[in-house]
Amino acid sequence: QTVGPGPGSCTVEVAFSPRTAGTYSAALQLTDSEGTVEVPLTGEGITGTLSSQENPLSFTAIPYTAPFREGQNETEQATIQNSADAGTQVGEVRIQGPDASSFDVQYGNCEHALLAPGNTCSVGVQFQPTSPGLKHAELIITSDSAASPLIVPLEGEGLLGPKITMSSYQELLGEVQLGDTIQRTFTLTNTGDYPLGVQQTFLVSGTPLMFPVLSDGCTGQIIRQGASCSVTVAFTPGTVGEKAASLLIIT
């Protein structure tokens, strides 16, 4: 451009786009017929600060899973919030701590994400305890923030699970005349530390038709810790001879 005398002018617009936090400097050089004019440029790159809306991230107590077996698990989500003052570049997302093996990152959109001011991302953490007892670990999220890393405590408990205790594991009913009936009630108690689900109870083996179920308070029930249910079975022999059956409870 040729800038005339008097109020003549031209403009140069300079953008500053820092990629990391810190102080930056440069110089804008303008060369004309009279020489070179240098304009110092300085700027500071700042980042936001990450926080978790769930702190700590807590899980329901569930039965532990023995090695090489399928078991229960629970997944909870941590919502990561960026502050409103600047963007933040997220780095790595990982789990560490004494019980890290009981926790696992299942999903998320935080790792390596660039969060604009005020934006959020999420991390889904699965809890599957590998042994009974309280479990503690940490969700670690690194970023270019000066407050990095963000540490979210993880808390859960592994239980031993439900346990069945029967009022009787065998009934010897003795001799019963044809046409007569006697009955016995079997009580199931959950003596474990987690609810027990009873899918079905039924008679199998031997001569089960001669042992009709008179009442069934267990099938389809959730038996809480310390609670009980009962099944009443009758013996009504239709022919002479020794009869036998087994009460099967699927839980």
Short mmCIF file of C-alpha atoms in Angstrom, two decimals:
data_model
loop_
_atom_site.label_atom_id
_atom_site.label_comp_id
_atom_site.label_asym_id
_atom_site.label_seq_id
_atom_site.Cartn_x
_atom_site.Cartn_y
_atom_site.Cartn_z
CA GLN A 1 0.00 0.00 0.00
CA THR A 2 1.07 3.56 -0.62
CA VAL A 3 0.20 5.71 2.34
CA GLY A 4 -0.22 9.34 1.47
CA PRO A 5 0.84 12.35 3.55
CA GLY A 6 -1.26 13.84 6.28
CA PRO A 7 -3.82 11.56 7.90
CA GLY A 8 -3.05 8.62 5.58
CA SER A 9 -2.91 5.23 7.32
CA CYS A 10 -3.18 1.47 6.89
CA THR A 11 -3.93 -1.33 9.31
CA VAL A 12 -2.52 -4.77 10.12
CA GLU A 13 -4.58 -7.15 12.22
CA VAL A 14 -2.66 -9.72 14.27
CA ALA A 15 -4.26 -12.80 15.85
CA PHE A 16 -2.92 -14.46 19.00
CA SER A 17 -3.76 -18.19 19.33
CA PRO A 18 -1.66 -19.82 22.05
CA ARG A 19 -1.51 -23.62 21.95
CA THR A 20 -0.23 -24.03 25.50
CA ALA A 21 -0.25 -21.97 28.65
CA GLY A 22 2.53 -19.44 29.19
CA THR A 23 3.91 -16.07 28.06
CA TYR A 24 4.62 -15.50 24.37
CA SER A 25 6.48 -12.70 22.56
CA ALA A 26 7.17 -11.80 18.95
CA ALA A 27 7.57 -8.71 16.79
CA LEU A 28 5.60 -7.32 13.86
CA GLN A 29 8.00 -5.80 11.33
CA LEU A 30 6.85 -3.20 8.77
CA THR A 31 9.35 -2.30 6.05
CA ASP A 32 8.81 0.85 3.97
CA SER A 33 10.87 3.29 1.95
CA GLU A 34 12.16 4.90 5.11
CA GLY A 35 13.33 1.68 6.78
CA THR A 36 11.83 -0.89 9.15
CA VAL A 37 9.42 -0.30 11.99
CA GLU A 38 9.18 -3.03 14.65
CA VAL A 39 6.14 -3.44 16.87
CA PRO A 40 6.64 -5.72 19.92
CA LEU A 41 3.92 -8.32 20.47
CA THR A 42 3.30 -10.01 23.81
CA GLY A 43 0.53 -12.27 25.04
CA GLU A 44 -0.18 -14.87 27.70
CA GLY A 45 -1.83 -18.20 27.07
CA ILE A 46 -4.15 -19.23 29.89
CA THR A 47 -6.21 -22.39 30.45
CA GLY A 48 -9.33 -23.17 32.36
CA THR A 49 -9.64 -25.35 35.45
CA LEU A 50 -11.30 -28.76 35.49
CA SER A 51 -13.57 -29.99 38.26
CA SER A 52 -15.84 -33.00 38.76
CA GLN A 53 -19.54 -32.65 39.53
CA GLU A 54 -19.25 -36.00 41.40
CA ASN A 55 -16.56 -35.94 44.05
CA PRO A 56 -16.15 -38.64 45.21
CA LEU A 57 -17.67 -40.96 42.62
CA SER A 58 -19.47 -43.55 44.79
CA PHE A 59 -20.80 -46.99 43.91
CA THR A 60 -23.41 -49.26 45.48
CA ALA A 61 -22.07 -52.16 47.54
CA ILE A 62 -22.27 -55.33 45.41
CA PRO A 63 -20.97 -58.92 45.73
CA TYR A 64 -17.36 -59.40 44.72
CA THR A 65 -16.42 -61.43 41.64
CA ALA A 66 -13.97 -64.32 41.99
CA PRO A 67 -11.21 -64.59 39.34
CA PHE A 68 -12.28 -66.00 35.96
CA ARG A 69 -15.98 -65.80 36.83
CA GLU A 70 -18.77 -63.51 35.69
CA GLY A 71 -20.30 -61.35 38.35
CA GLN A 72 -22.16 -58.17 39.10
CA ASN A 73 -20.90 -54.73 38.21
CA GLU A 74 -22.10 -51.16 38.35
CA THR A 75 -21.23 -48.20 36.12
CA GLU A 76 -21.39 -44.59 37.29
CA GLN A 77 -20.62 -41.44 35.31
CA ALA A 78 -18.33 -38.58 36.30
CA THR A 79 -19.17 -35.25 34.63
CA ILE A 80 -16.05 -33.11 34.16
CA GLN A 81 -16.67 -29.34 34.07
CA ASN A 82 -14.32 -26.74 32.58
CA SER A 83 -14.24 -23.27 34.11
CA ALA A 84 -15.69 -20.31 32.22
CA ASP A 85 -12.48 -18.29 31.83
CA ALA A 86 -10.57 -20.24 29.14
CA GLY A 87 -10.39 -23.46 27.16
CA THR A 88 -8.59 -26.53 28.51
CA GLN A 89 -6.81 -29.28 26.60
CA VAL A 90 -7.43 -32.63 28.29
CA GLY A 91 -4.68 -35.22 28.20
CA GLU A 92 -4.83 -38.72 29.67
CA VAL A 93 -7.66 -40.38 31.60
CA ARG A 94 -6.64 -43.29 33.85
CA ILE A 95 -7.36 -45.07 37.14
CA GLN A 96 -4.78 -45.69 39.82
CA GLY A 97 -4.71 -46.53 43.51
CA PRO A 98 -4.64 -49.52 45.87
CA ASP A 99 -7.82 -51.09 44.45
CA ALA A 100 -7.50 -49.97 40.82
CA SER A 101 -8.19 -53.52 39.59
CA SER A 102 -11.78 -53.23 40.87
CA PHE A 103 -12.49 -50.17 38.68
CA ASP A 104 -12.34 -49.69 34.91
CA VAL A 105 -13.01 -46.84 32.46
CA GLN A 106 -15.88 -48.04 30.25
CA TYR A 107 -16.57 -45.01 28.07
CA GLY A 108 -16.04 -41.27 27.85
CA ASN A 109 -15.30 -38.30 25.64
CA CYS A 110 -12.75 -36.50 27.81
CA GLU A 111 -9.40 -37.98 26.82
CA HIS A 112 -7.52 -35.67 24.41
CA ALA A 113 -10.57 -33.39 24.12
CA LEU A 114 -10.34 -29.60 23.87
CA LEU A 115 -12.98 -28.20 26.20
CA ALA A 116 -14.24 -24.71 25.47
CA PRO A 117 -14.92 -22.39 28.42
CA GLY A 118 -17.82 -23.73 30.46
CA ASN A 119 -18.08 -27.01 28.54
CA THR A 120 -18.25 -30.51 30.02
CA CYS A 121 -17.23 -34.04 29.13
CA SER A 122 -17.99 -37.38 30.80
CA VAL A 123 -16.21 -40.53 31.95
CA GLY A 124 -18.06 -43.78 32.69
CA VAL A 125 -16.37 -45.91 35.37
CA GLN A 126 -17.34 -49.52 36.06
CA PHE A 127 -17.03 -51.06 39.54
CA GLN A 128 -16.58 -54.82 39.83
CA PRO A 129 -14.91 -55.67 43.14
CA THR A 130 -12.36 -58.50 42.99
CA SER A 131 -12.54 -59.27 46.73
CA PRO A 132 -14.75 -58.40 49.71
CA GLY A 133 -14.21 -55.16 51.62
CA LEU A 134 -14.05 -51.41 51.02
CA LYS A 135 -12.39 -50.39 47.75
CA HIS A 136 -10.61 -47.10 47.01
CA ALA A 137 -8.97 -45.79 43.87
CA GLU A 138 -8.63 -42.52 41.94
CA LEU A 139 -9.76 -41.33 38.53
CA ILE A 140 -6.84 -39.23 37.21
CA ILE A 141 -7.45 -36.65 34.45
CA THR A 142 -4.43 -34.70 33.19
CA SER A 143 -4.68 -31.45 31.24
CA ASP A 144 -2.73 -28.28 30.41
CA SER A 145 -4.33 -26.56 33.40
CA ALA A 146 -2.10 -25.33 36.17
CA ALA A 147 -4.30 -27.36 38.55
CA SER A 148 -3.61 -30.60 36.67
CA PRO A 149 -4.15 -33.42 37.41
CA LEU A 150 -7.78 -33.53 38.45
CA ILE A 151 -8.21 -36.37 40.97
CA VAL A 152 -11.66 -37.88 41.53
CA PRO A 153 -11.79 -40.40 44.43
CA LEU A 154 -13.56 -43.70 43.64
CA GLU A 155 -15.35 -45.53 46.46
CA GLY A 156 -17.13 -48.88 46.57
CA GLU A 157 -17.54 -52.02 48.66
CA GLY A 158 -17.33 -55.69 47.73
CA LEU A 159 -19.76 -57.94 49.59
CA LEU A 160 -19.72 -61.68 50.16
CA GLY A 161 -23.14 -61.96 48.52
CA PRO A 162 -26.37 -63.75 49.46
CA LYS A 163 -26.26 -67.04 51.38
CA ILE A 164 -29.02 -69.62 51.72
CA THR A 165 -29.71 -71.28 55.05
CA MET A 166 -32.55 -73.84 55.15
CA SER A 167 -34.52 -74.79 58.24
CA SER A 168 -34.09 -78.42 57.18
CA TYR A 169 -32.05 -80.14 54.50
CA GLN A 170 -33.82 -83.51 54.83
CA GLU A 171 -37.23 -84.74 55.99
CA LEU A 172 -37.84 -88.40 56.86
CA LEU A 173 -41.63 -88.59 56.88
CA GLY A 174 -42.00 -92.18 58.06
CA GLU A 175 -44.95 -94.43 57.21
CA VAL A 176 -48.14 -92.78 55.95
CA GLN A 177 -51.27 -94.78 55.14
CA LEU A 178 -52.72 -94.56 51.65
CA GLY A 179 -55.30 -91.77 51.54
CA ASP A 180 -53.68 -89.83 54.40
CA THR A 181 -51.59 -86.66 54.08
CA ILE A 182 -48.89 -85.07 56.15
CA GLN A 183 -47.09 -81.83 55.43
CA ARG A 184 -43.81 -80.09 56.17
CA THR A 185 -42.77 -76.45 55.86
CA PHE A 186 -39.27 -75.54 54.70
CA THR A 187 -38.01 -72.05 55.58
CA LEU A 188 -35.31 -70.39 53.50
CA THR A 189 -33.35 -67.57 55.18
CA ASN A 190 -30.88 -65.24 53.50
CA THR A 191 -27.98 -65.11 55.97
CA GLY A 192 -25.70 -63.26 53.52
CA ASP A 193 -25.05 -59.53 53.10
CA TYR A 194 -26.86 -58.95 49.77
CA PRO A 195 -30.44 -59.57 48.56
CA LEU A 196 -31.23 -63.05 47.18
CA GLY A 197 -33.44 -63.48 44.13
CA VAL A 198 -35.50 -66.69 44.01
CA GLN A 199 -36.55 -67.59 40.47
CA GLN A 200 -38.48 -70.81 41.10
CA THR A 201 -39.08 -73.74 43.46
CA PHE A 202 -40.30 -77.15 42.29
CA LEU A 203 -40.13 -80.88 43.02
CA VAL A 204 -37.92 -83.26 41.02
CA SER A 205 -36.66 -86.88 41.04
CA GLY A 206 -38.27 -89.98 42.48
CA THR A 207 -42.05 -89.61 42.80
CA PRO A 208 -42.58 -85.84 42.99
CA LEU A 209 -46.30 -86.06 42.13
CA MET A 210 -46.91 -87.60 45.56
CA PHE A 211 -45.34 -84.52 47.19
CA PRO A 212 -47.59 -81.62 46.11
CA VAL A 213 -46.55 -78.05 46.97
CA LEU A 214 -49.33 -76.61 49.14
CA SER A 215 -47.93 -73.10 49.39
CA ASP A 216 -44.94 -71.33 47.88
CA GLY A 217 -43.86 -68.01 49.34
CA CYS A 218 -40.43 -68.03 47.69
CA THR A 219 -40.85 -68.16 43.89
CA GLY A 220 -40.33 -64.76 42.29
CA GLN A 221 -39.35 -63.11 45.58
CA ILE A 222 -36.38 -60.95 46.56
CA ILE A 223 -35.23 -62.10 49.99
CA ARG A 224 -33.43 -59.28 51.80
CA GLN A 225 -30.58 -59.80 54.22
CA GLY A 226 -31.89 -61.61 57.30
CA ALA A 227 -35.34 -62.19 55.78
CA SER A 228 -37.02 -65.55 55.08
CA CYS A 229 -39.60 -67.26 52.90
CA SER A 230 -41.32 -70.64 53.21
CA VAL A 231 -42.50 -73.53 51.04
CA THR A 232 -44.97 -76.08 52.40
CA VAL A 233 -44.91 -79.58 50.85
CA ALA A 234 -47.36 -82.40 51.49
CA PHE A 235 -46.85 -86.16 51.24
CA THR A 236 -49.89 -87.96 49.86
CA PRO A 237 -48.93 -91.53 48.89
CA GLY A 238 -50.94 -93.04 46.06
CA THR A 239 -49.33 -96.47 46.10
CA VAL A 240 -47.51 -98.55 48.63
CA GLY A 241 -43.73 -98.52 48.83
CA GLU A 242 -40.96 -96.08 49.55
CA LYS A 243 -41.39 -92.65 47.95
CA ALA A 244 -38.90 -89.82 47.55
CA ALA A 245 -38.51 -86.42 45.93
CA SER A 246 -36.26 -83.38 46.09
CA LEU A 247 -37.25 -79.75 46.54
CA LEU A 248 -35.20 -77.71 44.04
CA ILE A 249 -34.76 -73.98 44.62
CA ILE A 250 -33.29 -71.91 41.77
CA THR A 251 -31.77 -68.61 42.93
#
